[in-house]
PDB file of N, CA and C in Angstrom:
ATOM      1  N   MET K 825     -72.483 101.504  26.172  1.00  0.00           N
ATOM      2  CA  MET K 825     -73.317 102.427  26.728  1.00  0.00           C
ATOM      3  C   MET K 825     -72.726 103.807  27.532  1.00  0.00           C
ATOM      4  N   ALA K 826     -72.232 104.221  27.186  1.00  0.00           N
ATOM      5  CA  ALA K 826     -71.418 105.310  27.465  1.00  0.00           C
ATOM      6  C   ALA K 826     -72.643 106.677  26.745  1.00  0.00           C
ATOM      7  N   GLU K 827     -73.312 106.198  26.102  1.00  0.00           N
ATOM      8  CA  GLU K 827     -74.204 107.513  25.734  1.00  0.00           C
ATOM      9  C   GLU K 827     -75.059 108.391  26.723  1.00  0.00           C
ATOM     10  N   GLU K 828     -75.165 109.356  26.623  1.00  0.00           N
ATOM     11  CA  GLU K 828     -75.607 110.225  27.573  1.00  0.00           C
ATOM     12  C   GLU K 828     -77.143 109.971  27.514  1.00  0.00           C
ATOM     13  N   ILE K 829     -77.885 109.817  28.532  1.00  0.00           N
ATOM     14  CA  ILE K 829     -79.157 109.671  28.229  1.00  0.00           C
ATOM     15  C   ILE K 829     -80.070 111.177  28.809  1.00  0.00           C
ATOM     16  N   ILE K 830     -80.905 111.821  27.613  1.00  0.00           N
ATOM     17  CA  ILE K 830     -81.579 113.101  27.604  1.00  0.00           C
ATOM     18  C   ILE K 830     -83.176 112.482  28.150  1.00  0.00           C
ATOM     19  N   GLU K 831     -83.595 111.773  27.808  1.00  0.00           N
ATOM     20  CA  GLU K 831     -84.717 111.501  27.972  1.00  0.00           C
ATOM     21  C   GLU K 831     -85.483 110.258  27.889  1.00  0.00           C
ATOM     22  N   GLU K 832     -86.165 109.931  29.215  1.00  0.00           N
ATOM     23  CA  GLU K 832     -86.596 108.592  29.736  1.00  0.00           C
ATOM     24  C   GLU K 832     -88.008 108.086  29.827  1.00  0.00           C
ATOM     25  N   ARG K 833     -88.728 107.413  29.265  1.00  0.00           N
ATOM     26  CA  ARG K 833     -90.085 107.696  29.219  1.00  0.00           C
ATOM     27  C   ARG K 833     -90.268 105.877  29.719  1.00  0.00           C
ATOM     28  N   PHE K 834     -91.356 105.304  29.711  1.00  0.00           N
ATOM     29  CA  PHE K 834     -91.741 104.105  30.455  1.00  0.00           C
ATOM     30  C   PHE K 834     -93.302 103.948  29.681  1.00  0.00           C
ATOM     31  N   TYR K 835     -93.156 103.023  28.815  1.00  0.00           N
ATOM     32  CA  TYR K 835     -94.723 103.261  27.950  1.00  0.00           C
ATOM     33  C   TYR K 835     -95.433 101.446  28.285  1.00  0.00           C
ATOM     34  N   THR K 836     -96.424 100.979  27.685  1.00  0.00           N
ATOM     35  CA  THR K 836     -96.979  99.846  28.038  1.00  0.00           C
ATOM     36  C   THR K 836     -97.525  99.634  26.628  1.00  0.00           C
ATOM     37  N   ILE K 837     -96.732  98.930  25.769  1.00  0.00           N
ATOM     38  CA  ILE K 837     -97.107  99.192  24.277  1.00  0.00           C
ATOM     39  C   ILE K 837     -98.360  97.793  24.350  1.00  0.00           C
ATOM     40  N   PRO K 838     -99.306  98.119  23.580  1.00  0.00           N
ATOM     41  CA  PRO K 838    -100.413  97.039  23.786  1.00  0.00           C
ATOM     42  C   PRO K 838    -100.043  96.091  22.061  1.00  0.00           C
ATOM     43  N   LEU K 839    -100.085  95.149  21.740  1.00  0.00           N
ATOM     44  CA  LEU K 839     -99.518  93.917  21.019  1.00  0.00           C
ATOM     45  C   LEU K 839    -100.346  93.363  20.401  1.00  0.00           C
ATOM     46  N   GLY K 840    -101.918  93.119  20.685  1.00  0.00           N
ATOM     47  CA  GLY K 840    -103.207  93.147  19.766  1.00  0.00           C
ATOM     48  C   GLY K 840    -103.165  92.545  18.307  1.00  0.00           C
ATOM     49  N   LYS K 841    -102.940  94.249  17.737  1.00  0.00           N
ATOM     50  CA  LYS K 841    -102.579  93.935  16.504  1.00  0.00           C
ATOM     51  C   LYS K 841    -101.525  92.655  15.595  1.00  0.00           C
ATOM     52  N   ALA K 842    -101.230  92.150  16.214  1.00  0.00           N
ATOM     53  CA  ALA K 842     -99.885  91.137  15.867  1.00  0.00           C
ATOM     54  C   ALA K 842    -100.494  89.504  15.823  1.00  0.00           C
ATOM     55  N   TRP K 843    -102.189  89.669  16.131  1.00  0.00           N
ATOM     56  CA  TRP K 843    -102.922  88.261  15.598  1.00  0.00           C
ATOM     57  C   TRP K 843    -103.738  88.670  14.840  1.00  0.00           C
ATOM     58  N   ILE K 844    -103.621  89.605  13.712  1.00  0.00           N
ATOM     59  CA  ILE K 844    -104.219  90.206  12.765  1.00  0.00           C
ATOM     60  C   ILE K 844    -103.288  89.811  11.631  1.00  0.00           C
ATOM     61  N   VAL K 845    -102.176  89.279  11.971  1.00  0.00           N
ATOM     62  CA  VAL K 845    -101.390  88.766  10.639  1.00  0.00           C
ATOM     63  C   VAL K 845    -101.024  87.019  10.962  1.00  0.00           C
ATOM     64  N   PRO K 846    -100.830  85.740  10.081  1.00  0.00           N
ATOM     65  CA  PRO K 846    -101.094  84.758  10.049  1.00  0.00           C
ATOM     66  C   PRO K 846     -99.744  84.344  11.121  1.00  0.00           C
ATOM     67  N   PRO K 847    -100.533  83.427  12.122  1.00  0.00           N
ATOM     68  CA  PRO K 847     -99.572  82.797  13.152  1.00  0.00           C
ATOM     69  C   PRO K 847     -98.352  82.753  12.781  1.00  0.00           C
ATOM     70  N   ASN K 848     -97.365  82.345  11.956  1.00  0.00           N
ATOM     71  CA  ASN K 848     -96.027  82.328  11.604  1.00  0.00           C
ATOM     72  C   ASN K 848     -95.485  83.675  11.408  1.00  0.00           C
ATOM     73  N   LYS K 849     -95.623  84.704  11.234  1.00  0.00           N
ATOM     74  CA  LYS K 849     -96.079  85.998  11.258  1.00  0.00           C
ATOM     75  C   LYS K 849     -95.731  86.849  12.651  1.00  0.00           C
ATOM     76  N   ARG K 850     -96.270  86.599  13.946  1.00  0.00           N
ATOM     77  CA  ARG K 850     -96.753  87.107  14.451  1.00  0.00           C
ATOM     78  C   ARG K 850     -95.977  88.055  15.414  1.00  0.00           C
ATOM     79  N   ALA K 851     -94.557  87.327  15.769  1.00  0.00           N
ATOM     80  CA  ALA K 851     -93.578  87.770  16.806  1.00  0.00           C
ATOM     81  C   ALA K 851     -92.936  88.810  15.691  1.00  0.00           C
ATOM     82  N   PRO K 852     -92.325  88.248  14.663  1.00  0.00           N
ATOM     83  CA  PRO K 852     -91.907  90.110  13.725  1.00  0.00           C
ATOM     84  C   PRO K 852     -92.775  90.910  13.352  1.00  0.00           C
ATOM     85  N   LYS K 853     -93.717  90.923  13.768  1.00  0.00           N
ATOM     86  CA  LYS K 853     -95.232  91.988  13.725  1.00  0.00           C
ATOM     87  C   LYS K 853     -95.111  92.522  15.181  1.00  0.00           C
ATOM     88  N   ALA K 854     -94.780  92.153  15.914  1.00  0.00           N
ATOM     89  CA  ALA K 854     -95.204  92.472  17.357  1.00  0.00           C
ATOM     90  C   ALA K 854     -93.571  93.510  17.260  1.00  0.00           C
ATOM     91  N   ILE K 855     -92.707  92.993  16.702  1.00  0.00           N
ATOM     92  CA  ILE K 855     -91.391  94.211  16.938  1.00  0.00           C
ATOM     93  C   ILE K 855     -91.690  95.057  15.839  1.00  0.00           C
ATOM     94  N   ARG K 856     -91.789  95.165  14.966  1.00  0.00           N
ATOM     95  CA  ARG K 856     -92.373  96.125  14.149  1.00  0.00           C
ATOM     96  C   ARG K 856     -93.668  97.315  14.592  1.00  0.00           C
ATOM     97  N   ILE K 857     -94.583  96.774  15.676  1.00  0.00           N
ATOM     98  CA  ILE K 857     -95.661  97.436  16.130  1.00  0.00           C
ATOM     99  C   ILE K 857     -94.690  98.376  17.430  1.00  0.00           C
ATOM    100  N   ILE K 858     -93.454  97.645  18.374  1.00  0.00           N
ATOM    101  CA  ILE K 858     -93.116  98.104  18.736  1.00  0.00           C
ATOM    102  C   ILE K 858     -91.925  99.344  18.734  1.00  0.00           C
ATOM    103  N   ARG K 859     -91.066  99.037  17.517  1.00  0.00           N
ATOM    104  CA  ARG K 859     -90.465  99.890  16.591  1.00  0.00           C
ATOM    105  C   ARG K 859     -91.624 101.045  16.178  1.00  0.00           C
ATOM    106  N   ASP K 860     -93.060 101.244  15.532  1.00  0.00           N
ATOM    107  CA  ASP K 860     -93.832 102.323  15.246  1.00  0.00           C
ATOM    108  C   ASP K 860     -93.784 102.759  16.534  1.00  0.00           C
ATOM    109  N   PHE K 861     -94.764 102.316  17.627  1.00  0.00           N
ATOM    110  CA  PHE K 861     -95.175 102.587  18.817  1.00  0.00           C
ATOM    111  C   PHE K 861     -93.772 103.709  19.378  1.00  0.00           C
ATOM    112  N   ILE K 862     -92.579 103.209  19.460  1.00  0.00           N
ATOM    113  CA  ILE K 862     -91.671 104.210  19.787  1.00  0.00           C
ATOM    114  C   ILE K 862     -91.591 105.725  19.104  1.00  0.00           C
ATOM    115  N   LYS K 863     -91.333 105.565  17.576  1.00  0.00           N
ATOM    116  CA  LYS K 863     -91.159 106.352  16.665  1.00  0.00           C
ATOM    117  C   LYS K 863     -92.451 107.221  17.299  1.00  0.00           C
ATOM    118  N   ARG K 864     -93.532 106.953  17.311  1.00  0.00           N
ATOM    119  CA  ARG K 864     -94.497 107.990  17.369  1.00  0.00           C
ATOM    120  C   ARG K 864     -94.132 108.505  18.966  1.00  0.00           C
ATOM    121  N   HIS K 865     -94.213 107.841  19.778  1.00  0.00           N
ATOM    122  CA  HIS K 865     -94.018 108.368  21.110  1.00  0.00           C
ATOM    123  C   HIS K 865     -92.942 109.344  21.248  1.00  0.00           C
ATOM    124  N   MET K 866     -92.062 108.779  20.694  1.00  0.00           N
ATOM    125  CA  MET K 866     -90.901 109.347  21.290  1.00  0.00           C
ATOM    126  C   MET K 866     -90.485 110.578  20.281  1.00  0.00           C
ATOM    127  N   LYS K 867     -91.499 111.171  19.473  1.00  0.00           N
ATOM    128  CA  LYS K 867     -91.218 111.813  18.623  1.00  0.00           C
ATOM    129  C   LYS K 867     -89.917 111.892  17.675  1.00  0.00           C
ATOM    130  N   LEU K 868     -89.284 110.588  16.793  1.00  0.00           N
ATOM    131  CA  LEU K 868     -88.463 110.452  16.240  1.00  0.00           C
ATOM    132  C   LEU K 868     -89.274 110.718  14.332  1.00  0.00           C
ATOM    133  N   GLU K 869     -88.832 112.059  13.714  1.00  0.00           N
ATOM    134  CA  GLU K 869     -89.242 112.046  12.619  1.00  0.00           C
ATOM    135  C   GLU K 869     -88.915 111.487  11.663  1.00  0.00           C
ATOM    136  N   ALA K 870     -89.517 111.283  10.401  1.00  0.00           N
ATOM    137  CA  ALA K 870     -88.733 110.850   9.154  1.00  0.00           C
ATOM    138  C   ALA K 870     -87.790 111.817   8.407  1.00  0.00           C
ATOM    139  N   ARG K 871     -87.065 111.708   7.639  1.00  0.00           N
ATOM    140  CA  ARG K 871     -85.665 112.417   7.313  1.00  0.00           C
ATOM    141  C   ARG K 871     -86.423 113.168   6.104  1.00  0.00           C
ATOM    142  N   THR K 872     -86.332 114.415   6.129  1.00  0.00           N
ATOM    143  CA  THR K 872     -86.305 115.325   5.443  1.00  0.00           C
ATOM    144  C   THR K 872     -84.917 115.519   4.459  1.00  0.00           C
ATOM    145  N   GLU K 873     -85.357 116.084   3.295  1.00  0.00           N
ATOM    146  CA  GLU K 873     -84.494 116.375   2.048  1.00  0.00           C
ATOM    147  C   GLU K 873     -83.407 116.987   2.738  1.00  0.00           C
ATOM    148  N   SER K 874     -83.752 118.057   3.585  1.00  0.00           N
ATOM    149  CA  SER K 874     -82.366 118.785   4.247  1.00  0.00           C
ATOM    150  C   SER K 874     -81.612 117.781   4.588  1.00  0.00           C
ATOM    151  N   GLU K 875     -81.923 116.774   5.536  1.00  0.00           N
ATOM    152  CA  GLU K 875     -81.216 115.913   5.859  1.00  0.00           C
ATOM    153  C   GLU K 875     -80.791 115.099   5.425  1.00  0.00           C
ATOM    154  N   GLU K 876     -81.335 114.680   4.450  1.00  0.00           N
ATOM    155  CA  GLU K 876     -80.851 113.603   2.939  1.00  0.00           C
ATOM    156  C   GLU K 876     -79.853 113.977   2.527  1.00  0.00           C
ATOM    157  N   GLU K 877     -79.445 115.238   2.075  1.00  0.00           N
ATOM    158  CA  GLU K 877     -78.855 116.262   1.484  1.00  0.00           C
ATOM    159  C   GLU K 877     -77.460 116.633   2.657  1.00  0.00           C
ATOM    160  N   GLU K 878     -77.449 116.471   3.476  1.00  0.00           N
ATOM    161  CA  GLU K 878     -76.571 116.508   4.502  1.00  0.00           C
ATOM    162  C   GLU K 878     -75.634 115.183   4.943  1.00  0.00           C
ATOM    163  N   GLU K 879     -76.185 114.507   4.447  1.00  0.00           N
ATOM    164  CA  GLU K 879     -76.142 112.726   4.728  1.00  0.00           C
ATOM    165  C   GLU K 879     -75.974 112.505   5.994  1.00  0.00           C
ATOM    166  N   THR K 880     -76.552 113.269   7.006  1.00  0.00           N
ATOM    167  CA  THR K 880     -76.741 113.011   8.503  1.00  0.00           C
ATOM    168  C   THR K 880     -76.920 111.361   8.885  1.00  0.00           C
ATOM    169  N   GLU K 881     -77.070 110.876   9.656  1.00  0.00           N
ATOM    170  CA  GLU K 881     -76.964 109.629  10.513  1.00  0.00           C
ATOM    171  C   GLU K 881     -78.550 109.512  10.249  1.00  0.00           C
ATOM    172  N   PRO K 882     -79.434 108.873  10.296  1.00  0.00           N
ATOM    173  CA  PRO K 882     -80.778 108.636  10.612  1.00  0.00           C
ATOM    174  C   PRO K 882     -81.126 108.476  12.119  1.00  0.00           C
ATOM    175  N   LYS K 883     -82.193 109.038  12.704  1.00  0.00           N
ATOM    176  CA  LYS K 883     -82.609 108.629  14.333  1.00  0.00           C
ATOM    177  C   LYS K 883     -82.645 107.514  14.287  1.00  0.00           C
ATOM    178  N   ARG K 884     -82.508 106.454  15.001  1.00  0.00           N
ATOM    179  CA  ARG K 884     -82.722 104.987  14.847  1.00  0.00           C
ATOM    180  C   ARG K 884     -83.448 104.862  16.228  1.00  0.00           C
ATOM    181  N   VAL K 885     -84.675 103.361  16.104  1.00  0.00           N
ATOM    182  CA  VAL K 885     -84.755 102.857  17.494  1.00  0.00           C
ATOM    183  C   VAL K 885     -84.287 101.610  17.135  1.00  0.00           C
ATOM    184  N   ILE K 886     -83.341 101.597  18.493  1.00  0.00           N
ATOM    185  CA  ILE K 886     -82.867 100.014  18.800  1.00  0.00           C
ATOM    186  C   ILE K 886     -83.380  99.337  20.054  1.00  0.00           C
ATOM    187  N   ILE K 887     -83.702  98.204  19.570  1.00  0.00           N
ATOM    188  CA  ILE K 887     -84.542  97.152  20.804  1.00  0.00           C
ATOM    189  C   ILE K 887     -83.418  96.703  21.481  1.00  0.00           C
ATOM    190  N   SER K 888     -83.314  96.595  22.526  1.00  0.00           N
ATOM    191  CA  SER K 888     -82.792  95.647  23.361  1.00  0.00           C
ATOM    192  C   SER K 888     -82.619  94.049  22.745  1.00  0.00           C
ATOM    193  N   ASN K 889     -81.568  93.232  23.342  1.00  0.00           N
ATOM    194  CA  ASN K 889     -81.885  91.961  23.415  1.00  0.00           C
ATOM    195  C   ASN K 889     -82.681  91.388  24.404  1.00  0.00           C
ATOM    196  N   GLU K 890     -82.753  91.816  25.597  1.00  0.00           N
ATOM    197  CA  GLU K 890     -83.620  91.172  26.452  1.00  0.00           C
ATOM    198  C   GLU K 890     -85.219  91.434  26.102  1.00  0.00           C
ATOM    199  N   VAL K 891     -85.883  92.239  25.501  1.00  0.00           N
ATOM    200  CA  VAL K 891     -86.977  92.889  24.594  1.00  0.00           C
ATOM    201  C   VAL K 891     -87.245  91.982  23.430  1.00  0.00           C
ATOM    202  N   ASN K 892     -86.093  91.726  22.675  1.00  0.00           N
ATOM    203  CA  ASN K 892     -86.533  90.592  21.352  1.00  0.00           C
ATOM    204  C   ASN K 892     -86.783  89.244  22.014  1.00  0.00           C
ATOM    205  N   GLU K 893     -86.352  89.095  23.683  1.00  0.00           N
ATOM    206  CA  GLU K 893     -85.781  87.462  23.871  1.00  0.00           C
ATOM    207  C   GLU K 893     -87.498  87.389  24.629  1.00  0.00           C
ATOM    208  N   LYS K 894     -88.010  88.381  25.632  1.00  0.00           N
ATOM    209  CA  LYS K 894     -89.183  88.651  25.874  1.00  0.00           C
ATOM    210  C   LYS K 894     -90.252  88.394  24.870  1.00  0.00           C
ATOM    211  N   ILE K 895     -90.475  88.790  23.491  1.00  0.00           N
ATOM    212  CA  ILE K 895     -91.081  88.897  22.234  1.00  0.00           C
ATOM    213  C   ILE K 895     -91.503  86.831  21.886  1.00  0.00           C
ATOM    214  N   TRP K 896     -90.235  86.850  21.663  1.00  0.00           N
ATOM    215  CA  TRP K 896     -90.010  85.373  21.160  1.00  0.00           C
ATOM    216  C   TRP K 896     -89.897  84.419  21.875  1.00  0.00           C
ATOM    217  N   SER K 897     -89.832  84.658  23.793  1.00  0.00           N
ATOM    218  CA  SER K 897     -89.743  83.959  24.411  1.00  0.00           C
ATOM    219  C   SER K 897     -90.767  82.278  24.413  1.00  0.00           C
ATOM    220  N   ARG K 898     -92.136  82.593  23.917  1.00  0.00           N
ATOM    221  CA  ARG K 898     -93.086  81.461  23.905  1.00  0.00           C
ATOM    222  C   ARG K 898     -93.365  81.162  22.094  1.00  0.00           C
ATOM    223  N   GLY K 899     -92.305  81.591  21.314  1.00  0.00           N
ATOM    224  CA  GLY K 899     -92.533  80.989  20.043  1.00  0.00           C
ATOM    225  C   GLY K 899     -92.850  82.398  18.986  1.00  0.00           C
ATOM    226  N   ILE K 900     -92.955  82.075  17.550  1.00  0.00           N
ATOM    227  CA  ILE K 900     -93.133  83.134  16.863  1.00  0.00           C
ATOM    228  C   ILE K 900     -94.445  83.188  16.576  1.00  0.00           C
ATOM    229  N   GLU K 901     -95.333  82.199  17.564  1.00  0.00           N
ATOM    230  CA  GLU K 901     -96.997  81.876  17.213  1.00  0.00           C
ATOM    231  C   GLU K 901     -97.850  82.596  17.885  1.00  0.00           C
ATOM    232  N   ASN K 902     -96.978  83.133  19.240  1.00  0.00           N
ATOM    233  CA  ASN K 902     -97.885  83.277  20.828  1.00  0.00           C
ATOM    234  C   ASN K 902     -97.099  84.584  21.060  1.00  0.00           C
ATOM    235  N   PRO K 903     -96.874  85.842  20.743  1.00  0.00           N
ATOM    236  CA  PRO K 903     -95.937  86.660  21.406  1.00  0.00           C
ATOM    237  C   PRO K 903     -96.960  87.266  22.403  1.00  0.00           C
ATOM    238  N   PRO K 904     -96.348  87.913  23.521  1.00  0.00           N
ATOM    239  CA  PRO K 904     -97.349  88.624  24.481  1.00  0.00           C
ATOM    240  C   PRO K 904     -98.090  89.391  23.862  1.00  0.00           C
ATOM    241  N   ARG K 905     -99.147  89.853  24.815  1.00  0.00           N
ATOM    242  CA  ARG K 905    -100.536  90.693  24.042  1.00  0.00           C
ATOM    243  C   ARG K 905    -100.126  92.432  24.496  1.00  0.00           C
ATOM    244  N   LYS K 906     -99.355  92.544  25.370  1.00  0.00           N
ATOM    245  CA  LYS K 906     -98.714  93.341  25.748  1.00  0.00           C
ATOM    246  C   LYS K 906     -97.387  93.411  26.195  1.00  0.00           C
ATOM    247  N   ILE K 907     -96.578  94.549  26.240  1.00  0.00           N
ATOM    248  CA  ILE K 907     -95.726  94.859  27.102  1.00  0.00           C
ATOM    249  C   ILE K 907     -94.890  95.930  27.644  1.00  0.00           C
ATOM    250  N   ARG K 908     -94.321  96.218  28.555  1.00  0.00           N
ATOM    251  CA  ARG K 908     -94.137  97.004  29.745  1.00  0.00           C
ATOM    252  C   ARG K 908     -92.611  97.430  29.300  1.00  0.00           C
ATOM    253  N   VAL K 909     -92.203  98.410  28.601  1.00  0.00           N
ATOM    254  CA  VAL K 909     -91.103  98.871  28.433  1.00  0.00           C
ATOM    255  C   VAL K 909     -90.531 100.291  29.032  1.00  0.00           C
ATOM    256  N   ARG K 910     -88.899 100.205  28.707  1.00  0.00           N
ATOM    257  CA  ARG K 910     -88.088 101.869  29.196  1.00  0.00           C
ATOM    258  C   ARG K 910     -87.789 102.278  27.756  1.00  0.00           C
ATOM    259  N   ALA K 911     -88.187 103.449  27.275  1.00  0.00           N
ATOM    260  CA  ALA K 911     -87.680 103.989  26.562  1.00  0.00           C
ATOM    261  C   ALA K 911     -86.098 105.327  26.272  1.00  0.00           C
ATOM    262  N   ALA K 912     -85.344 104.877  26.242  1.00  0.00           N
ATOM    263  CA  ALA K 912     -84.253 106.280  26.892  1.00  0.00           C
ATOM    264  C   ALA K 912     -83.912 106.953  24.962  1.00  0.00           C
ATOM    265  N   LYS K 913     -83.879 108.145  24.856  1.00  0.00           N
ATOM    266  CA  LYS K 913     -83.275 108.794  23.692  1.00  0.00           C
ATOM    267  C   LYS K 913     -81.761 109.384  24.402  1.00  0.00           C
ATOM    268  N   ASP K 914     -80.802 109.140  23.375  1.00  0.00           N
ATOM    269  CA  ASP K 914     -79.807 110.060  24.006  1.00  0.00           C
ATOM    270  C   ASP K 914     -79.087 110.752  22.920  1.00  0.00           C
ATOM    271  N   LYS K 915     -78.197 111.864  23.521  1.00  0.00           N
ATOM    272  CA  LYS K 915     -78.199 113.316  22.924  1.00  0.00           C
ATOM    273  C   LYS K 915     -77.854 113.115  20.951  1.00  0.00           C
ATOM    274  N   ASP K 916     -78.037 112.009  20.688  1.00  0.00           N
ATOM    275  CA  ASP K 916     -77.982 111.752  19.110  1.00  0.00           C
ATOM    276  C   ASP K 916     -79.451 111.283  18.617  1.00  0.00           C
ATOM    277  N   GLY K 917     -80.097 110.954  19.313  1.00  0.00           N
ATOM    278  CA  GLY K 917     -81.572 111.527  18.945  1.00  0.00           C
ATOM    279  C   GLY K 917     -82.061 109.985  19.097  1.00  0.00           C
ATOM    280  N   ASN K 918     -81.610 108.799  18.927  1.00  0.00           N
ATOM    281  CA  ASN K 918     -81.467 107.787  19.243  1.00  0.00           C
ATOM    282  C   ASN K 918     -82.077 107.058  20.192  1.00  0.00           C
ATOM    283  N   VAL K 919     -83.198 106.229  19.863  1.00  0.00           N
ATOM    284  CA  VAL K 919     -83.836 105.415  21.231  1.00  0.00           C
ATOM    285  C   VAL K 919     -83.364 104.137  21.196  1.00  0.00           C
ATOM    286  N   THR K 920     -83.083 103.951  22.192  1.00  0.00           N
ATOM    287  CA  THR K 920     -83.470 102.433  22.941  1.00  0.00           C
ATOM    288  C   THR K 920     -84.274 102.007  24.158  1.00  0.00           C
ATOM    289  N   VAL K 921     -84.380 100.826  23.565  1.00  0.00           N
ATOM    290  CA  VAL K 921     -85.628 100.118  24.289  1.00  0.00           C
ATOM    291  C   VAL K 921     -85.400  99.190  25.174  1.00  0.00           C
ATOM    292  N   TYR K 922     -85.549  99.171  26.438  1.00  0.00           N
ATOM    293  CA  TYR K 922     -85.172  97.981  27.484  1.00  0.00           C
ATOM    294  C   TYR K 922     -86.677  97.515  27.902  1.00  0.00           C
ATOM    295  N   LEU K 923     -86.229  96.248  28.588  1.00  0.00           N
ATOM    296  CA  LEU K 923     -87.294  95.886  29.575  1.00  0.00           C
ATOM    297  C   LEU K 923     -87.910  97.004  30.883  1.00  0.00           C
ATOM    298  N   ALA K 924     -89.000  97.229  31.377  1.00  0.00           N
ATOM    299  CA  ALA K 924     -89.028  97.801  32.294  1.00  0.00           C
ATOM    300  C   ALA K 924     -88.986  96.939  33.430  1.00  0.00           C
ATOM    301  N   GLU K 925     -88.421  97.501  34.491  1.00  0.00           N
ATOM    302  CA  GLU K 925     -87.203  96.725  35.728  1.00  0.00           C
ATOM    303  C   GLU K 925     -88.918  96.273  35.913  1.00  0.00           C
ATOM    304  N   GLY K 926     -87.602  95.301  36.783  1.00  0.00           N
ATOM    305  CA  GLY K 926     -89.542  93.831  37.291  1.00  0.00           C
ATOM    306  C   GLY K 926     -89.952  93.201  36.299  1.00  0.00           C
ATOM    307  N   ASP K 927     -89.548  93.474  35.111  1.00  0.00           N
ATOM    308  CA  ASP K 927     -90.454  92.310  33.667  1.00  0.00           C
ATOM    309  C   ASP K 927     -89.771  91.643  33.515  1.00  0.00           C
TER     310      ASP K 927
END
């Protein structure tokens, strides 16, 4: 984790839409909701054709183990309704999502 952090933000991510899917798919849906939320709010863009031609590595959202364990702590059928996270963008443009302090 020697990457230099350029930008850091705190978010409360609502996960209520995970209840739209069947119960046995809720925790994976919550992870996808977190990934999409961070892409939107940390301004990670889809790759353009010029970037694909240059074969640059795409910018990624990396979800830490502690966030993953928090989502899965009550099983696949009952993830939390919301989660407080800290998103840190490094100089390569990758964003790592951690639990906010105290959670």
